[in-house]
Amino acid sequence: MIERDDLAAWLRLLETPAIGRETARRLLAAFGSPHAIFDAPPVALKELLTAEKASALRSPPPSLDALIEATWQWLAAGEQRHVVALGDPAYPRALLETADPPLLIHAIGRIALLNVPSVAVVGSRNPTPQGAENARAFATALSHAGLTVVSGLALGIDGSAHDGALAGPGSTIAVVGTGLDRVYPKRHLKLAHRIARDGLMVSEYALGTPPLAAHFPLRNRLIAGLARGTLVVEAALESGSLITARLALEAGREIFAIPGSIHAPQSRGCHALIKQGAKLVDSAVDILEELRFDMPEGAPLAASTPSKEDPVLAALGHDPVTLDALSARIGWPPAELSARLLELELSGDVARLPGQLFQRLVQA
């Protein structure tokens, strides 16, 4: 566990106005530690900093003492709570290979997960039912293979990926854009508690940090950096998931994408990635082979097609379709077809989408 005076020095460095991550890293490279930075003579600081930044370093922020005390009390509240600084043996080695590693990480849960093989699974906050099921199925398969699944706790694909990964021994890491004393979005409060118990919650932000919009693109670099590869399940062309994929590519990591319907906006981002060289995948085996990671014998591989030979399911195909179009395709009266679709919806084989559309679901 980090010592209190070390924690205080790190927090002071990170919370000093005008000292960003890049400047802090430059100071650490020159002096070796936060303590040495604050002990350095003014003449030494002036060689690296402007007068304004050097002056800021000499004056601790007014709220610093309260933050130090709150963080220390937070750490003391549970054995599974950690603050990991750059240079700590527990610091994730994968992030050291990236251009912008965080200087301090707050974590709750299984800290060893920071240094095990992992795959990021990201995608739309508004996925299709099939997209959400694909994320869950792939994450479950990857977790059973021994890979930890990294995502961002957002609604949609992220939540499904975390949920699926918790079903296997690889478990999951949630990288969040708030302080770890907060959960965002609130709808994932129970999920966050499950991850804190059985996986790992991670943040580079100080306790009390609210969910500011600028934080979420920044946390994406940690999602991409922690993982050996990034799987994009569904994403529109302007999706933040494509930012994560780009960051993963810049870090020299593999990019995977699941193809979808040519008519679905949520598939266009994945198709764009595939055109640019991402590996098209339709099972977890594709990812494991690309990463040269062995699947344990008997582990589930990915989603599989429902075994029942139902004429309505066969006629549905895998693209969303209206009741009238499906009625014309299969030759059933709309009333009879509507009743059968309701049965299939209740059994989990069909999803009803906005706009009176229906889509077949492939179950794990």
Tab-separated table of C-alpha atoms in Angstrom:
chain	number	residue	atom	x	y	z
A	1	MET	CA	0.000	0.000	0.000
A	2	ILE	CA	1.245	3.477	-0.838
A	3	GLU	CA	2.604	5.501	2.084
A	4	ARG	CA	0.671	8.588	3.083
A	5	ASP	CA	3.494	11.041	2.419
A	6	ASP	CA	4.046	9.518	-1.040
A	7	LEU	CA	0.327	9.758	-1.761
A	8	ALA	CA	0.353	13.407	-0.674
A	9	ALA	CA	3.271	14.214	-2.972
A	10	TRP	CA	1.676	12.524	-5.994
A	11	LEU	CA	-1.682	14.225	-5.429
A	12	ARG	CA	-0.001	17.598	-4.991
A	13	LEU	CA	1.825	17.162	-8.305
A	14	LEU	CA	-1.293	16.094	-10.170
A	15	GLU	CA	-3.583	18.696	-8.631
A	16	THR	CA	-1.259	21.678	-9.123
A	17	PRO	CA	-2.861	24.099	-11.595
A	18	ALA	CA	-0.976	24.546	-14.879
A	19	ILE	CA	0.970	21.283	-14.400
A	20	GLY	CA	-0.487	18.819	-16.870
A	21	ARG	CA	0.472	15.201	-17.477
A	22	GLU	CA	3.171	16.023	-20.023
A	23	THR	CA	4.843	18.603	-17.768
A	24	ALA	CA	4.602	16.258	-14.789
A	25	ARG	CA	6.283	13.455	-16.743
A	26	ARG	CA	9.068	15.829	-17.799
A	27	LEU	CA	9.636	16.804	-14.171
A	28	LEU	CA	9.638	13.184	-13.046
A	29	ALA	CA	12.169	12.307	-15.738
A	30	ALA	CA	14.421	15.117	-14.481
A	31	PHE	CA	14.062	14.660	-10.719
A	32	GLY	CA	12.907	11.079	-10.235
A	33	SER	CA	9.986	11.478	-7.824
A	34	PRO	CA	7.343	13.982	-6.686
A	35	HIS	CA	9.243	14.513	-3.420
A	36	ALA	CA	12.387	15.443	-5.341
A	37	ILE	CA	10.408	17.829	-7.547
A	38	PHE	CA	9.094	19.762	-4.561
A	39	ASP	CA	12.522	19.732	-2.900
A	40	ALA	CA	14.259	21.032	-6.021
A	41	PRO	CA	15.756	24.547	-5.837
A	42	PRO	CA	13.959	27.258	-7.836
A	43	VAL	CA	16.890	27.597	-10.225
A	44	ALA	CA	16.572	23.930	-11.208
A	45	LEU	CA	12.830	24.266	-11.816
A	46	LYS	CA	13.296	27.360	-13.949
A	47	GLU	CA	15.360	25.322	-16.392
A	48	LEU	CA	12.289	23.185	-17.130
A	49	LEU	CA	9.297	25.397	-16.384
A	50	THR	CA	7.946	28.835	-17.045
A	51	ALA	CA	7.960	31.227	-14.101
A	52	GLU	CA	4.196	30.784	-13.760
A	53	LYS	CA	4.410	26.973	-13.514
A	54	ALA	CA	7.390	27.102	-11.145
A	55	SER	CA	5.440	29.458	-8.894
A	56	ALA	CA	2.398	27.156	-8.987
A	57	LEU	CA	4.510	24.225	-7.794
A	58	ARG	CA	5.599	26.150	-4.704
A	59	SER	CA	1.996	26.776	-3.583
A	60	PRO	CA	-0.095	23.671	-2.738
A	61	PRO	CA	-3.708	23.894	-3.967
A	62	PRO	CA	-6.129	25.065	-1.226
A	63	SER	CA	-8.178	21.847	-1.385
A	64	LEU	CA	-5.162	19.520	-1.334
A	65	ASP	CA	-5.258	18.593	2.369
A	66	ALA	CA	-8.918	17.620	2.144
A	67	LEU	CA	-8.260	15.473	-0.940
A	68	ILE	CA	-5.310	13.731	0.715
A	69	GLU	CA	-7.373	12.939	3.801
A	70	ALA	CA	-10.368	11.746	1.749
A	71	THR	CA	-8.162	9.504	-0.396
A	72	TRP	CA	-6.368	8.076	2.633
A	73	GLN	CA	-9.685	7.306	4.326
A	74	TRP	CA	-10.981	5.753	1.097
A	75	LEU	CA	-7.933	3.476	0.937
A	76	ALA	CA	-8.352	2.456	4.554
A	77	ALA	CA	-11.993	1.478	3.995
A	78	GLY	CA	-11.193	-1.798	2.211
A	79	GLU	CA	-8.346	-4.185	1.404
A	80	GLN	CA	-9.263	-4.174	-2.282
A	81	ARG	CA	-8.703	-0.428	-2.675
A	82	HIS	CA	-5.449	0.722	-4.211
A	83	VAL	CA	-3.602	3.774	-5.448
A	84	VAL	CA	-0.859	2.767	-7.892
A	85	ALA	CA	1.759	5.302	-8.964
A	86	LEU	CA	4.026	5.263	-11.984
A	87	GLY	CA	6.994	3.080	-11.007
A	88	ASP	CA	5.012	0.907	-8.587
A	89	PRO	CA	5.477	-2.859	-9.218
A	90	ALA	CA	1.691	-3.177	-9.639
A	91	TYR	CA	1.575	-0.493	-12.349
A	92	PRO	CA	0.305	-1.998	-15.644
A	93	ARG	CA	3.259	-2.735	-17.899
A	94	ALA	CA	1.083	-2.370	-21.002
A	95	LEU	CA	0.443	1.308	-20.234
A	96	LEU	CA	4.166	1.981	-20.020
A	97	GLU	CA	4.318	1.226	-23.752
A	98	THR	CA	1.823	3.991	-24.575
A	99	ALA	CA	2.483	7.648	-25.331
A	100	ASP	CA	0.445	9.057	-22.455
A	101	PRO	CA	0.394	6.740	-19.424
A	102	PRO	CA	-1.424	8.003	-16.320
A	103	LEU	CA	0.804	8.983	-13.423
A	104	LEU	CA	-1.537	7.713	-10.724
A	105	ILE	CA	-4.233	5.032	-10.871
A	106	HIS	CA	-7.037	4.485	-8.372
A	107	ALA	CA	-8.407	0.947	-8.347
A	108	ILE	CA	-10.957	-1.232	-6.541
A	109	GLY	CA	-10.825	-4.996	-6.857
A	110	ARG	CA	-8.392	-7.559	-8.183
A	111	ILE	CA	-5.295	-5.415	-8.737
A	112	ALA	CA	-3.435	-8.315	-10.421
A	113	LEU	CA	-5.743	-7.925	-13.437
A	114	LEU	CA	-3.744	-4.835	-14.417
A	115	ASN	CA	-0.942	-7.101	-15.600
A	116	VAL	CA	-2.662	-10.045	-17.263
A	117	PRO	CA	-3.457	-10.476	-20.990
A	118	SER	CA	-6.603	-8.588	-21.920
A	119	VAL	CA	-8.817	-7.543	-24.830
A	120	ALA	CA	-10.890	-4.365	-24.970
A	121	VAL	CA	-14.522	-4.698	-26.070
A	122	VAL	CA	-16.231	-1.434	-27.001
A	123	GLY	CA	-19.136	-0.183	-29.073
A	124	SER	CA	-22.340	1.783	-29.298
A	125	ARG	CA	-24.228	3.141	-26.301
A	126	ASN	CA	-27.406	2.372	-28.265
A	127	PRO	CA	-26.764	-1.080	-29.722
A	128	THR	CA	-29.216	-3.354	-31.438
A	129	PRO	CA	-30.352	-6.299	-29.318
A	130	GLN	CA	-28.122	-8.519	-31.437
A	131	GLY	CA	-25.161	-6.219	-30.882
A	132	ALA	CA	-25.622	-6.349	-27.113
A	133	GLU	CA	-25.885	-10.142	-27.241
A	134	ASN	CA	-22.759	-10.379	-29.426
A	135	ALA	CA	-20.805	-8.256	-26.930
A	136	ARG	CA	-21.928	-10.444	-24.048
A	137	ALA	CA	-21.199	-13.713	-25.907
A	138	PHE	CA	-17.758	-12.665	-27.146
A	139	ALA	CA	-16.788	-11.316	-23.718
A	140	THR	CA	-17.894	-14.552	-22.047
A	141	ALA	CA	-15.866	-16.624	-24.507
A	142	LEU	CA	-12.768	-14.433	-24.120
A	143	SER	CA	-13.058	-14.558	-20.330
A	144	HIS	CA	-13.362	-18.355	-20.376
A	145	ALA	CA	-10.239	-18.409	-22.542
A	146	GLY	CA	-8.400	-16.596	-19.749
A	147	LEU	CA	-8.379	-13.100	-21.235
A	148	THR	CA	-9.574	-10.183	-19.144
A	149	VAL	CA	-12.111	-7.964	-20.898
A	150	VAL	CA	-11.521	-4.211	-20.650
A	151	SER	CA	-14.279	-1.681	-21.291
A	152	GLY	CA	-15.604	1.662	-20.100
A	153	LEU	CA	-18.772	0.932	-18.041
A	154	ALA	CA	-20.885	2.950	-20.495
A	155	LEU	CA	-24.425	1.973	-21.382
A	156	GLY	CA	-24.884	-0.425	-24.281
A	157	ILE	CA	-22.000	-2.552	-25.535
A	158	ASP	CA	-19.694	-1.742	-22.591
A	159	GLY	CA	-22.202	-2.933	-20.022
A	160	SER	CA	-22.953	-6.115	-21.959
A	161	ALA	CA	-19.236	-6.857	-22.310
A	162	HIS	CA	-18.593	-6.423	-18.577
A	163	ASP	CA	-21.589	-8.601	-17.754
A	164	GLY	CA	-20.451	-11.370	-20.087
A	165	ALA	CA	-16.848	-11.276	-18.902
A	166	LEU	CA	-17.873	-11.675	-15.258
A	167	ALA	CA	-19.159	-15.137	-16.176
A	168	GLY	CA	-15.634	-16.419	-16.799
A	169	PRO	CA	-12.327	-16.591	-14.906
A	170	GLY	CA	-10.730	-13.814	-16.966
A	171	SER	CA	-13.212	-11.334	-15.474
A	172	THR	CA	-13.215	-7.669	-16.451
A	173	ILE	CA	-11.681	-4.222	-15.943
A	174	ALA	CA	-13.889	-1.121	-16.064
A	175	VAL	CA	-11.975	2.077	-16.848
A	176	VAL	CA	-14.129	5.026	-15.800
A	177	GLY	CA	-14.093	8.771	-16.344
A	178	THR	CA	-14.979	9.803	-12.775
A	179	GLY	CA	-13.501	9.423	-9.332
A	180	LEU	CA	-14.016	5.920	-7.948
A	181	ASP	CA	-16.284	7.241	-5.210
A	182	ARG	CA	-18.870	7.869	-7.944
A	183	VAL	CA	-20.604	5.617	-10.458
A	184	TYR	CA	-21.589	6.870	-13.888
A	185	PRO	CA	-24.015	6.086	-15.369
A	186	LYS	CA	-26.165	5.473	-12.298
A	187	ARG	CA	-27.948	2.627	-14.093
A	188	HIS	CA	-24.723	0.636	-13.777
A	189	LEU	CA	-24.464	0.948	-10.001
A	190	LYS	CA	-25.096	-2.779	-9.393
A	191	LEU	CA	-22.792	-3.728	-12.250
A	192	ALA	CA	-20.041	-1.499	-10.838
A	193	HIS	CA	-20.377	-3.206	-7.452
A	194	ARG	CA	-20.089	-6.627	-9.109
A	195	ILE	CA	-16.969	-5.520	-10.974
A	196	ALA	CA	-15.414	-4.093	-7.800
A	197	ARG	CA	-16.020	-7.430	-6.084
A	198	ASP	CA	-15.059	-9.867	-8.870
A	199	GLY	CA	-13.076	-7.741	-11.345
A	200	LEU	CA	-11.386	-4.344	-11.215
A	201	MET	CA	-12.572	-0.738	-11.350
A	202	VAL	CA	-9.909	1.733	-12.543
A	203	SER	CA	-9.675	5.527	-12.775
A	204	GLU	CA	-6.900	8.063	-13.201
A	205	TYR	CA	-9.126	10.775	-11.717
A	206	ALA	CA	-9.088	11.938	-8.108
A	207	LEU	CA	-11.913	11.090	-5.752
A	208	GLY	CA	-14.857	13.434	-6.144
A	209	THR	CA	-14.254	13.990	-9.869
A	210	PRO	CA	-17.644	14.304	-11.620
A	211	PRO	CA	-18.498	12.812	-15.042
A	212	LEU	CA	-17.182	15.640	-17.232
A	213	ALA	CA	-17.536	15.142	-20.985
A	214	ALA	CA	-13.836	15.750	-21.672
A	215	HIS	CA	-12.814	12.855	-19.415
A	216	PHE	CA	-14.349	10.066	-21.469
A	217	PRO	CA	-12.258	10.414	-24.653
A	218	LEU	CA	-9.196	10.573	-22.386
A	219	ARG	CA	-10.113	7.390	-20.520
A	220	ASN	CA	-10.395	5.647	-23.913
A	221	ARG	CA	-6.604	5.750	-24.238
A	222	LEU	CA	-6.368	3.630	-21.076
A	223	ILE	CA	-8.900	1.111	-22.384
A	224	ALA	CA	-6.907	0.779	-25.605
A	225	GLY	CA	-3.550	0.833	-23.844
A	226	LEU	CA	-4.300	-1.881	-21.296
A	227	ALA	CA	-5.403	-4.399	-23.917
A	228	ARG	CA	-3.540	-6.495	-26.470
A	229	GLY	CA	-6.318	-5.814	-28.941
A	230	THR	CA	-9.612	-3.946	-29.249
A	231	LEU	CA	-12.865	-5.488	-30.484
A	232	VAL	CA	-15.477	-3.070	-31.825
A	233	VAL	CA	-18.898	-4.729	-31.736
A	234	GLU	CA	-21.167	-2.000	-33.106
A	235	ALA	CA	-20.329	1.616	-33.836
A	236	ALA	CA	-21.650	4.467	-35.918
A	237	LEU	CA	-19.193	6.395	-38.071
A	238	GLU	CA	-18.901	9.177	-35.459
A	239	SER	CA	-18.707	6.807	-32.493
A	240	GLY	CA	-16.283	7.275	-29.616
A	241	SER	CA	-15.453	3.597	-30.074
A	242	LEU	CA	-13.593	4.513	-33.251
A	243	ILE	CA	-11.458	6.859	-31.150
A	244	THR	CA	-10.580	3.899	-28.937
A	245	ALA	CA	-9.740	1.836	-32.021
A	246	ARG	CA	-7.500	4.604	-33.375
A	247	LEU	CA	-5.707	4.908	-30.043
A	248	ALA	CA	-5.201	1.139	-29.962
A	249	LEU	CA	-3.755	1.251	-33.464
A	250	GLU	CA	-1.395	4.068	-32.462
A	251	ALA	CA	-0.238	1.943	-29.531
A	252	GLY	CA	0.555	-0.920	-31.905
A	253	ARG	CA	-2.348	-3.114	-30.796
A	254	GLU	CA	-4.651	-5.312	-32.890
A	255	ILE	CA	-8.077	-4.088	-34.055
A	256	PHE	CA	-11.029	-6.454	-34.510
A	257	ALA	CA	-14.528	-5.671	-35.774
A	258	ILE	CA	-17.762	-7.641	-36.022
A	259	PRO	CA	-19.565	-7.028	-39.336
A	260	GLY	CA	-23.275	-6.302	-39.409
A	261	SER	CA	-26.106	-5.418	-41.705
A	262	ILE	CA	-25.280	-2.990	-44.517
A	263	HIS	CA	-28.544	-1.229	-43.630
A	264	ALA	CA	-27.720	-0.653	-39.945
A	265	PRO	CA	-26.099	2.672	-38.936
A	266	GLN	CA	-24.499	0.902	-35.955
A	267	SER	CA	-22.530	-1.323	-38.357
A	268	ARG	CA	-20.988	1.416	-40.476
A	269	GLY	CA	-18.166	2.157	-38.060
A	270	CYS	CA	-17.200	-1.535	-37.952
A	271	HIS	CA	-17.324	-1.768	-41.730
A	272	ALA	CA	-15.123	1.322	-42.021
A	273	LEU	CA	-12.579	-0.275	-39.678
A	274	ILE	CA	-12.583	-3.487	-41.704
A	275	LYS	CA	-11.982	-1.507	-44.898
A	276	GLN	CA	-9.017	0.128	-43.163
A	277	GLY	CA	-7.471	-3.195	-42.189
A	278	ALA	CA	-9.174	-4.301	-38.974
A	279	LYS	CA	-9.611	-8.067	-38.718
A	280	LEU	CA	-13.167	-9.202	-39.429
A	281	VAL	CA	-14.240	-11.625	-36.709
A	282	ASP	CA	-17.301	-13.794	-36.284
A	283	SER	CA	-16.149	-15.826	-33.275
A	284	ALA	CA	-13.814	-15.486	-30.326
A	285	VAL	CA	-11.532	-18.050	-31.972
A	286	ASP	CA	-10.607	-15.452	-34.615
A	287	ILE	CA	-9.349	-13.119	-31.876
A	288	LEU	CA	-7.508	-15.836	-29.982
A	289	GLU	CA	-5.758	-17.036	-33.139
A	290	GLU	CA	-4.679	-13.526	-34.083
A	291	LEU	CA	-3.289	-12.951	-30.590
A	292	ARG	CA	-1.774	-16.476	-30.520
A	293	PHE	CA	-3.653	-17.157	-27.307
A	294	ASP	CA	-4.677	-20.759	-26.599
A	295	MET	CA	-8.328	-21.502	-25.850
A	296	PRO	CA	-8.682	-23.933	-22.921
A	297	GLU	CA	-10.346	-27.218	-23.861
A	298	GLY	CA	-14.096	-27.123	-23.416
A	299	ALA	CA	-14.379	-23.334	-23.176
A	300	PRO	CA	-17.348	-21.762	-25.043
A	301	LEU	CA	-16.253	-20.132	-28.288
A	302	ALA	CA	-18.877	-17.546	-29.212
A	303	ALA	CA	-22.461	-17.043	-30.178
A	304	SER	CA	-24.169	-19.933	-31.939
A	305	THR	CA	-27.246	-20.109	-34.107
A	306	PRO	CA	-30.467	-21.289	-32.441
A	307	SER	CA	-30.969	-24.988	-33.034
A	308	LYS	CA	-34.709	-24.874	-33.770
A	309	GLU	CA	-35.735	-24.821	-37.441
A	310	ASP	CA	-38.525	-22.268	-37.230
A	311	PRO	CA	-39.914	-20.974	-40.533
A	312	VAL	CA	-40.352	-17.460	-39.145
A	313	LEU	CA	-36.770	-17.346	-37.907
A	314	ALA	CA	-35.556	-18.633	-41.261
A	315	ALA	CA	-37.563	-15.972	-43.083
A	316	LEU	CA	-36.362	-13.209	-40.776
A	317	GLY	CA	-32.732	-13.626	-41.754
A	318	HIS	CA	-30.511	-11.301	-39.744
A	319	ASP	CA	-31.541	-7.819	-40.902
A	320	PRO	CA	-34.379	-5.843	-39.252
A	321	VAL	CA	-37.676	-6.238	-41.131
A	322	THR	CA	-41.223	-4.873	-40.860
A	323	LEU	CA	-44.227	-7.066	-40.156
A	324	ASP	CA	-45.673	-6.383	-43.614
A	325	ALA	CA	-42.429	-7.224	-45.379
A	326	LEU	CA	-42.041	-10.423	-43.378
A	327	SER	CA	-45.664	-11.359	-44.064
A	328	ALA	CA	-45.065	-10.980	-47.782
A	329	ARG	CA	-41.817	-12.951	-47.524
A	330	ILE	CA	-43.240	-15.935	-45.633
A	331	GLY	CA	-46.839	-15.838	-46.907
A	332	TRP	CA	-48.482	-15.812	-43.485
A	333	PRO	CA	-51.421	-13.535	-42.590
A	334	PRO	CA	-50.237	-10.547	-40.499
A	335	ALA	CA	-52.368	-11.518	-37.475
A	336	GLU	CA	-50.985	-15.078	-37.353
A	337	LEU	CA	-47.451	-13.842	-37.968
A	338	SER	CA	-47.756	-11.198	-35.245
A	339	ALA	CA	-48.801	-13.847	-32.719
A	340	ARG	CA	-45.839	-16.061	-33.636
A	341	LEU	CA	-43.430	-13.111	-33.430
A	342	LEU	CA	-44.686	-12.388	-29.917
A	343	GLU	CA	-43.935	-16.003	-28.924
A	344	LEU	CA	-40.439	-15.739	-30.385
A	345	GLU	CA	-39.932	-12.399	-28.654
A	346	LEU	CA	-40.883	-13.918	-25.285
A	347	SER	CA	-38.515	-16.848	-25.866
A	348	GLY	CA	-35.637	-14.467	-26.627
A	349	ASP	CA	-35.233	-15.427	-30.277
A	350	VAL	CA	-36.591	-12.184	-31.735
A	351	ALA	CA	-36.281	-8.546	-30.685
A	352	ARG	CA	-38.825	-5.830	-31.384
A	353	LEU	CA	-37.026	-2.668	-32.515
A	354	PRO	CA	-38.218	0.944	-32.782
A	355	GLY	CA	-40.198	1.672	-35.927
A	356	GLN	CA	-42.149	-1.620	-35.746
A	357	LEU	CA	-39.151	-3.612	-36.908
A	358	PHE	CA	-38.251	-7.145	-35.880
A	359	GLN	CA	-34.813	-8.754	-35.773
A	360	ARG	CA	-33.683	-12.293	-35.184
A	361	LEU	CA	-31.309	-12.801	-32.243
A	362	VAL	CA	-28.472	-15.306	-32.268
A	363	GLN	CA	-28.186	-16.681	-28.752
A	364	ALA	CA	-25.085	-17.878	-26.972
